[in-house]
Amino acid sequence: AAWALLRSLFRRALMASGWCTIESDPGVFSELITELGVKGVQVHELWSLDKESMAEVGPVHGLIFLFRWRGEKDDRATVTPGPGVFFASQMIPNACATQAILSVLMNCPSISLGEEMTAFKAFTKDFPPDVKGLAISNSDLLRRVHNSFARAEPTVSEERRASKEEDEVYHFISYVPVDGKLYELDGLKAGPICLGDAGPGEAWLDAVTPAIQARIEQYS
């Protein structure tokens, strides 16, 4: 039965199309989350990682980092996702931002996901990362809501939409605390990267700041 499901997901993934590029805007992301049925969650754009900026937006469930990807080798070890970690391989280039959002939503037990996303999380709970990614690509709800925020331009991969002159590539990754550990979740990698202990409450924000700052300096 498991192999039959996997084959079915692969067939549907091969036929799946129409995942449009959406605007990289916190207001768009907040509305997308609401349309998925999730309650009480908003996306805020941060220009600083200081404690004052974090405090202004209230409880922080996770952080999403948008950066210019250069294809450099990353030797950091990935880990096998534990039972409490939702990690999905990225199967659709244009779903990059939506998948980063899901990485935060699905890894925060205190978030009210709503009926459909709760069912999706339960359905995919025991799937390996690649099958989770296929389940995302084949979700009619996720595709429909994602496409409702399509940019008014020809469909171009989020990772490949840069100028021809510079050939810039952009990518979204997520940082979340799960079960006392801090993780970097990047659907283009084989698994999560554990960054160490998250600490109690929002102490994980202190732990994640150096990791994000290092990435900013690397890609600036």
PDB file of C-alpha atoms in Angstrom:
ATOM      1  CA  ALA A   1       0.000   0.000   0.000  1.00  0.00           C
ATOM      2  CA  ALA A   2       2.862   2.367   0.828  1.00  0.00           C
ATOM      3  CA  TRP A   3       4.544   1.768  -2.544  1.00  0.00           C
ATOM      4  CA  ALA A   4       1.218   2.214  -4.341  1.00  0.00           C
ATOM      5  CA  LEU A   5       0.758   5.570  -2.607  1.00  0.00           C
ATOM      6  CA  LEU A   6       4.307   6.606  -3.491  1.00  0.00           C
ATOM      7  CA  ARG A   7       3.854   5.685  -7.147  1.00  0.00           C
ATOM      8  CA  SER A   8       0.570   7.584  -7.235  1.00  0.00           C
ATOM      9  CA  LEU A   9       2.186  10.688  -5.722  1.00  0.00           C
ATOM     10  CA  PHE A  10       5.051  10.531  -8.218  1.00  0.00           C
ATOM     11  CA  ARG A  11       2.643  10.236 -11.143  1.00  0.00           C
ATOM     12  CA  ARG A  12       0.640  13.201  -9.926  1.00  0.00           C
ATOM     13  CA  ALA A  13       3.808  15.212  -9.284  1.00  0.00           C
ATOM     14  CA  LEU A  14       4.946  14.626 -12.858  1.00  0.00           C
ATOM     15  CA  MET A  15       1.626  15.989 -14.072  1.00  0.00           C
ATOM     16  CA  ALA A  16       1.418  18.838 -11.554  1.00  0.00           C
ATOM     17  CA  SER A  17       1.806  22.302 -13.004  1.00  0.00           C
ATOM     18  CA  GLY A  18       0.643  25.844 -12.475  1.00  0.00           C
ATOM     19  CA  TRP A  19       2.452  26.725  -9.247  1.00  0.00           C
ATOM     20  CA  CYS A  20       2.896  30.429  -9.900  1.00  0.00           C
ATOM     21  CA  THR A  21       5.434  32.841  -8.511  1.00  0.00           C
ATOM     22  CA  ILE A  22       3.934  34.833  -5.638  1.00  0.00           C
ATOM     23  CA  GLU A  23       4.929  38.202  -4.254  1.00  0.00           C
ATOM     24  CA  SER A  24       7.564  38.156  -1.534  1.00  0.00           C
ATOM     25  CA  ASP A  25       5.586  40.360   0.816  1.00  0.00           C
ATOM     26  CA  PRO A  26       4.676  39.832   4.498  1.00  0.00           C
ATOM     27  CA  GLY A  27       1.107  40.993   3.899  1.00  0.00           C
ATOM     28  CA  VAL A  28       0.678  38.426   1.117  1.00  0.00           C
ATOM     29  CA  PHE A  29       2.165  35.698   3.298  1.00  0.00           C
ATOM     30  CA  SER A  30      -0.131  36.610   6.208  1.00  0.00           C
ATOM     31  CA  GLU A  31      -3.207  36.454   3.977  1.00  0.00           C
ATOM     32  CA  LEU A  32      -2.028  33.163   2.476  1.00  0.00           C
ATOM     33  CA  ILE A  33      -1.771  31.685   5.975  1.00  0.00           C
ATOM     34  CA  THR A  34      -5.290  32.880   6.794  1.00  0.00           C
ATOM     35  CA  GLU A  35      -6.670  31.398   3.556  1.00  0.00           C
ATOM     36  CA  LEU A  36      -5.204  28.034   4.547  1.00  0.00           C
ATOM     37  CA  GLY A  37      -7.417  28.165   7.631  1.00  0.00           C
ATOM     38  CA  VAL A  38      -4.667  28.935  10.134  1.00  0.00           C
ATOM     39  CA  LYS A  39      -5.713  31.346  12.864  1.00  0.00           C
ATOM     40  CA  GLY A  40      -3.848  34.011  14.820  1.00  0.00           C
ATOM     41  CA  VAL A  41      -0.610  34.058  12.793  1.00  0.00           C
ATOM     42  CA  GLN A  42       0.928  36.987  10.926  1.00  0.00           C
ATOM     43  CA  VAL A  43       4.188  37.455   9.028  1.00  0.00           C
ATOM     44  CA  HIS A  44       6.307  40.504   9.824  1.00  0.00           C
ATOM     45  CA  GLU A  45       9.338  41.782   7.969  1.00  0.00           C
ATOM     46  CA  LEU A  46      12.366  42.324  10.193  1.00  0.00           C
ATOM     47  CA  TRP A  47      15.169  44.735   9.373  1.00  0.00           C
ATOM     48  CA  SER A  48      17.093  43.948  12.525  1.00  0.00           C
ATOM     49  CA  LEU A  49      17.658  40.907  14.718  1.00  0.00           C
ATOM     50  CA  ASP A  50      17.911  42.844  17.983  1.00  0.00           C
ATOM     51  CA  LYS A  51      15.673  41.962  20.916  1.00  0.00           C
ATOM     52  CA  GLU A  52      13.672  45.182  20.640  1.00  0.00           C
ATOM     53  CA  SER A  53      12.654  44.382  17.060  1.00  0.00           C
ATOM     54  CA  MET A  54      11.657  40.851  18.044  1.00  0.00           C
ATOM     55  CA  ALA A  55       9.640  42.089  21.000  1.00  0.00           C
ATOM     56  CA  GLU A  56       7.643  44.486  18.808  1.00  0.00           C
ATOM     57  CA  VAL A  57       6.094  41.648  16.800  1.00  0.00           C
ATOM     58  CA  GLY A  58       5.040  39.607  19.831  1.00  0.00           C
ATOM     59  CA  PRO A  59       5.519  35.825  20.120  1.00  0.00           C
ATOM     60  CA  VAL A  60       7.829  34.595  17.353  1.00  0.00           C
ATOM     61  CA  HIS A  61       6.998  31.080  16.127  1.00  0.00           C
ATOM     62  CA  GLY A  62       9.782  30.904  13.560  1.00  0.00           C
ATOM     63  CA  LEU A  63      11.976  32.931  11.247  1.00  0.00           C
ATOM     64  CA  ILE A  64      12.159  32.789   7.448  1.00  0.00           C
ATOM     65  CA  PHE A  65      15.322  33.981   5.765  1.00  0.00           C
ATOM     66  CA  LEU A  66      15.401  35.071   2.120  1.00  0.00           C
ATOM     67  CA  PHE A  67      18.870  35.145   0.614  1.00  0.00           C
ATOM     68  CA  ARG A  68      20.707  35.132  -2.674  1.00  0.00           C
ATOM     69  CA  TRP A  69      21.725  31.540  -3.213  1.00  0.00           C
ATOM     70  CA  ARG A  70      25.094  30.995  -4.868  1.00  0.00           C
ATOM     71  CA  GLY A  71      25.278  27.234  -5.069  1.00  0.00           C
ATOM     72  CA  GLU A  72      28.262  27.002  -2.756  1.00  0.00           C
ATOM     73  CA  LYS A  73      29.023  23.682  -1.111  1.00  0.00           C
ATOM     74  CA  ASP A  74      27.642  23.324   2.397  1.00  0.00           C
ATOM     75  CA  ASP A  75      29.449  20.676   4.422  1.00  0.00           C
ATOM     76  CA  ARG A  76      27.239  20.963   7.473  1.00  0.00           C
ATOM     77  CA  ALA A  77      25.723  17.637   8.470  1.00  0.00           C
ATOM     78  CA  THR A  78      21.985  17.082   8.203  1.00  0.00           C
ATOM     79  CA  VAL A  79      20.051  14.934  10.643  1.00  0.00           C
ATOM     80  CA  THR A  80      17.212  12.476  10.282  1.00  0.00           C
ATOM     81  CA  PRO A  81      14.004  14.301  11.228  1.00  0.00           C
ATOM     82  CA  GLY A  82      12.699  13.201  14.605  1.00  0.00           C
ATOM     83  CA  PRO A  83       9.009  12.392  15.137  1.00  0.00           C
ATOM     84  CA  GLY A  84       8.281  15.977  16.162  1.00  0.00           C
ATOM     85  CA  VAL A  85      10.022  17.635  13.213  1.00  0.00           C
ATOM     86  CA  PHE A  86       8.095  18.344  10.011  1.00  0.00           C
ATOM     87  CA  PHE A  87      10.627  18.446   7.178  1.00  0.00           C
ATOM     88  CA  ALA A  88       9.701  18.179   3.503  1.00  0.00           C
ATOM     89  CA  SER A  89      11.959  18.055   0.475  1.00  0.00           C
ATOM     90  CA  GLN A  90      11.222  20.836  -1.999  1.00  0.00           C
ATOM     91  CA  MET A  91       9.748  19.365  -5.174  1.00  0.00           C
ATOM     92  CA  ILE A  92       8.329  22.540  -6.749  1.00  0.00           C
ATOM     93  CA  PRO A  93      10.585  25.541  -7.475  1.00  0.00           C
ATOM     94  CA  ASN A  94       7.724  28.059  -7.384  1.00  0.00           C
ATOM     95  CA  ALA A  95       6.481  26.829  -3.998  1.00  0.00           C
ATOM     96  CA  CYS A  96       9.648  27.862  -2.184  1.00  0.00           C
ATOM     97  CA  ALA A  97       8.109  30.630  -0.065  1.00  0.00           C
ATOM     98  CA  THR A  98       4.971  28.645   0.722  1.00  0.00           C
ATOM     99  CA  GLN A  99       7.053  25.659   1.795  1.00  0.00           C
ATOM    100  CA  ALA A 100       9.147  27.833   4.108  1.00  0.00           C
ATOM    101  CA  ILE A 101       5.934  29.089   5.699  1.00  0.00           C
ATOM    102  CA  LEU A 102       4.690  25.509   6.122  1.00  0.00           C
ATOM    103  CA  SER A 103       7.975  24.608   7.818  1.00  0.00           C
ATOM    104  CA  VAL A 104       7.143  27.098  10.550  1.00  0.00           C
ATOM    105  CA  LEU A 105       3.422  26.368  10.830  1.00  0.00           C
ATOM    106  CA  MET A 106       3.798  22.597  10.980  1.00  0.00           C
ATOM    107  CA  ASN A 107       6.499  22.709  13.648  1.00  0.00           C
ATOM    108  CA  CYS A 108       4.716  24.888  16.183  1.00  0.00           C
ATOM    109  CA  PRO A 109       2.188  22.919  18.284  1.00  0.00           C
ATOM    110  CA  SER A 110       0.689  26.100  19.743  1.00  0.00           C
ATOM    111  CA  ILE A 111      -0.529  27.319  16.331  1.00  0.00           C
ATOM    112  CA  SER A 112      -4.169  26.644  15.469  1.00  0.00           C
ATOM    113  CA  LEU A 113      -3.779  25.087  12.014  1.00  0.00           C
ATOM    114  CA  GLY A 114      -7.461  24.746  11.216  1.00  0.00           C
ATOM    115  CA  GLU A 115      -9.251  21.606  10.077  1.00  0.00           C
ATOM    116  CA  GLU A 116      -7.667  21.052   6.668  1.00  0.00           C
ATOM    117  CA  MET A 117      -4.056  21.771   7.579  1.00  0.00           C
ATOM    118  CA  THR A 118      -4.392  19.712  10.776  1.00  0.00           C
ATOM    119  CA  ALA A 119      -5.596  16.809   8.631  1.00  0.00           C
ATOM    120  CA  PHE A 120      -2.713  17.338   6.191  1.00  0.00           C
ATOM    121  CA  LYS A 121      -0.179  17.299   9.017  1.00  0.00           C
ATOM    122  CA  ALA A 122      -1.645  14.083  10.427  1.00  0.00           C
ATOM    123  CA  PHE A 123      -1.778  12.466   6.970  1.00  0.00           C
ATOM    124  CA  THR A 124       1.896  13.207   6.234  1.00  0.00           C
ATOM    125  CA  LYS A 125       3.234  12.663   9.755  1.00  0.00           C
ATOM    126  CA  ASP A 126       5.033   9.391   9.071  1.00  0.00           C
ATOM    127  CA  PHE A 127       6.087  10.174   5.500  1.00  0.00           C
ATOM    128  CA  PRO A 128       9.793  10.573   4.696  1.00  0.00           C
ATOM    129  CA  PRO A 129      10.865  14.053   3.499  1.00  0.00           C
ATOM    130  CA  ASP A 130      10.596  13.297  -0.222  1.00  0.00           C
ATOM    131  CA  VAL A 131       7.049  11.945   0.097  1.00  0.00           C
ATOM    132  CA  LYS A 132       6.078  14.897   2.294  1.00  0.00           C
ATOM    133  CA  GLY A 133       7.334  17.139  -0.520  1.00  0.00           C
ATOM    134  CA  LEU A 134       5.257  15.222  -3.046  1.00  0.00           C
ATOM    135  CA  ALA A 135       2.206  15.533  -0.792  1.00  0.00           C
ATOM    136  CA  ILE A 136       2.688  19.314  -0.737  1.00  0.00           C
ATOM    137  CA  SER A 137       2.995  19.439  -4.516  1.00  0.00           C
ATOM    138  CA  ASN A 138      -0.193  17.395  -4.910  1.00  0.00           C
ATOM    139  CA  SER A 139      -2.302  19.291  -2.369  1.00  0.00           C
ATOM    140  CA  ASP A 140      -5.158  21.004  -4.170  1.00  0.00           C
ATOM    141  CA  LEU A 141      -5.696  23.336  -1.199  1.00  0.00           C
ATOM    142  CA  LEU A 142      -2.077  24.457  -1.035  1.00  0.00           C
ATOM    143  CA  ARG A 143      -1.800  24.945  -4.790  1.00  0.00           C
ATOM    144  CA  ARG A 144      -5.098  26.834  -5.038  1.00  0.00           C
ATOM    145  CA  VAL A 145      -4.326  29.192  -2.157  1.00  0.00           C
ATOM    146  CA  HIS A 146      -0.739  29.698  -3.330  1.00  0.00           C
ATOM    147  CA  ASN A 147      -1.849  30.528  -6.883  1.00  0.00           C
ATOM    148  CA  SER A 148      -4.471  32.989  -5.663  1.00  0.00           C
ATOM    149  CA  PHE A 149      -1.559  35.304  -4.840  1.00  0.00           C
ATOM    150  CA  ALA A 150       0.184  34.939  -8.199  1.00  0.00           C
ATOM    151  CA  ARG A 151       2.299  37.854  -9.378  1.00  0.00           C
ATOM    152  CA  ALA A 152       1.124  39.668 -12.489  1.00  0.00           C
ATOM    153  CA  GLU A 153       3.947  38.390 -14.667  1.00  0.00           C
ATOM    154  CA  PRO A 154       4.874  35.228 -16.582  1.00  0.00           C
ATOM    155  CA  THR A 155       5.527  32.199 -14.404  1.00  0.00           C
ATOM    156  CA  VAL A 156       9.194  32.101 -13.445  1.00  0.00           C
ATOM    157  CA  SER A 157      10.844  29.898 -10.863  1.00  0.00           C
ATOM    158  CA  GLU A 158      11.418  31.734  -7.569  1.00  0.00           C
ATOM    159  CA  GLU A 159      14.943  30.346  -7.529  1.00  0.00           C
ATOM    160  CA  ARG A 160      15.568  31.348 -11.170  1.00  0.00           C
ATOM    161  CA  ARG A 161      13.659  34.593 -11.616  1.00  0.00           C
ATOM    162  CA  ALA A 162      16.699  36.872 -11.470  1.00  0.00           C
ATOM    163  CA  SER A 163      18.065  39.145 -14.136  1.00  0.00           C
ATOM    164  CA  LYS A 164      19.759  37.605 -17.139  1.00  0.00           C
ATOM    165  CA  GLU A 165      22.816  39.756 -16.559  1.00  0.00           C
ATOM    166  CA  GLU A 166      23.551  38.632 -13.018  1.00  0.00           C
ATOM    167  CA  ASP A 167      21.754  35.275 -13.003  1.00  0.00           C
ATOM    168  CA  GLU A 168      20.784  35.796  -9.356  1.00  0.00           C
ATOM    169  CA  VAL A 169      19.110  32.983  -7.480  1.00  0.00           C
ATOM    170  CA  TYR A 170      16.921  33.511  -4.395  1.00  0.00           C
ATOM    171  CA  HIS A 171      15.821  30.999  -1.802  1.00  0.00           C
ATOM    172  CA  PHE A 172      13.762  30.838   1.428  1.00  0.00           C
ATOM    173  CA  ILE A 173      14.768  28.788   4.476  1.00  0.00           C
ATOM    174  CA  SER A 174      13.185  28.507   7.914  1.00  0.00           C
ATOM    175  CA  TYR A 175      14.492  28.489  11.479  1.00  0.00           C
ATOM    176  CA  VAL A 176      12.343  26.878  14.165  1.00  0.00           C
ATOM    177  CA  PRO A 177      12.687  25.471  17.678  1.00  0.00           C
ATOM    178  CA  VAL A 178      11.370  21.912  18.008  1.00  0.00           C
ATOM    179  CA  ASP A 179      11.524  19.728  21.114  1.00  0.00           C
ATOM    180  CA  GLY A 180      14.328  21.756  22.700  1.00  0.00           C
ATOM    181  CA  LYS A 181      16.501  21.911  19.566  1.00  0.00           C
ATOM    182  CA  LEU A 182      17.001  24.678  17.023  1.00  0.00           C
ATOM    183  CA  TYR A 183      16.739  23.660  13.372  1.00  0.00           C
ATOM    184  CA  GLU A 184      17.478  25.192   9.999  1.00  0.00           C
ATOM    185  CA  LEU A 185      14.988  23.786   7.494  1.00  0.00           C
ATOM    186  CA  ASP A 186      15.926  23.988   3.831  1.00  0.00           C
ATOM    187  CA  GLY A 187      13.901  21.831   1.439  1.00  0.00           C
ATOM    188  CA  LEU A 188      16.829  21.671  -0.984  1.00  0.00           C
ATOM    189  CA  LYS A 189      18.929  19.770   1.559  1.00  0.00           C
ATOM    190  CA  ALA A 190      18.723  16.100   2.517  1.00  0.00           C
ATOM    191  CA  GLY A 191      17.374  16.891   5.976  1.00  0.00           C
ATOM    192  CA  PRO A 192      17.233  19.444   8.791  1.00  0.00           C
ATOM    193  CA  ILE A 193      20.399  21.010  10.159  1.00  0.00           C
ATOM    194  CA  CYS A 194      20.472  21.015  13.965  1.00  0.00           C
ATOM    195  CA  LEU A 195      22.018  24.234  15.261  1.00  0.00           C
ATOM    196  CA  GLY A 196      22.080  23.144  18.891  1.00  0.00           C
ATOM    197  CA  ASP A 197      19.885  23.661  21.934  1.00  0.00           C
ATOM    198  CA  ALA A 198      16.964  26.060  21.580  1.00  0.00           C
ATOM    199  CA  GLY A 199      16.653  26.897  25.251  1.00  0.00           C
ATOM    200  CA  PRO A 200      13.389  27.599  27.119  1.00  0.00           C
ATOM    201  CA  GLY A 201      10.647  29.855  25.768  1.00  0.00           C
ATOM    202  CA  GLU A 202      11.933  32.407  23.276  1.00  0.00           C
ATOM    203  CA  ALA A 203      15.574  31.909  24.257  1.00  0.00           C
ATOM    204  CA  TRP A 204      15.954  30.246  20.851  1.00  0.00           C
ATOM    205  CA  LEU A 205      15.961  33.732  19.312  1.00  0.00           C
ATOM    206  CA  ASP A 206      19.269  34.418  21.052  1.00  0.00           C
ATOM    207  CA  ALA A 207      20.641  31.154  19.702  1.00  0.00           C
ATOM    208  CA  VAL A 208      19.457  31.692  16.115  1.00  0.00           C
ATOM    209  CA  THR A 209      20.687  35.273  15.755  1.00  0.00           C
ATOM    210  CA  PRO A 210      24.386  34.397  15.235  1.00  0.00           C
ATOM    211  CA  ALA A 211      23.457  31.735  12.644  1.00  0.00           C
ATOM    212  CA  ILE A 212      21.360  34.156  10.589  1.00  0.00           C
ATOM    213  CA  GLN A 213      23.874  36.966  11.000  1.00  0.00           C
ATOM    214  CA  ALA A 214      26.572  34.675   9.631  1.00  0.00           C
ATOM    215  CA  ARG A 215      24.414  33.915   6.590  1.00  0.00           C
ATOM    216  CA  ILE A 216      23.764  37.622   6.036  1.00  0.00           C
ATOM    217  CA  GLU A 217      27.489  38.348   6.095  1.00  0.00           C
ATOM    218  CA  GLN A 218      28.177  35.395   3.816  1.00  0.00           C
ATOM    219  CA  TYR A 219      25.753  36.564   1.128  1.00  0.00           C
ATOM    220  CA  SER A 220      26.145  40.335   1.472  1.00  0.00           C
TER     221      SER A 220
END
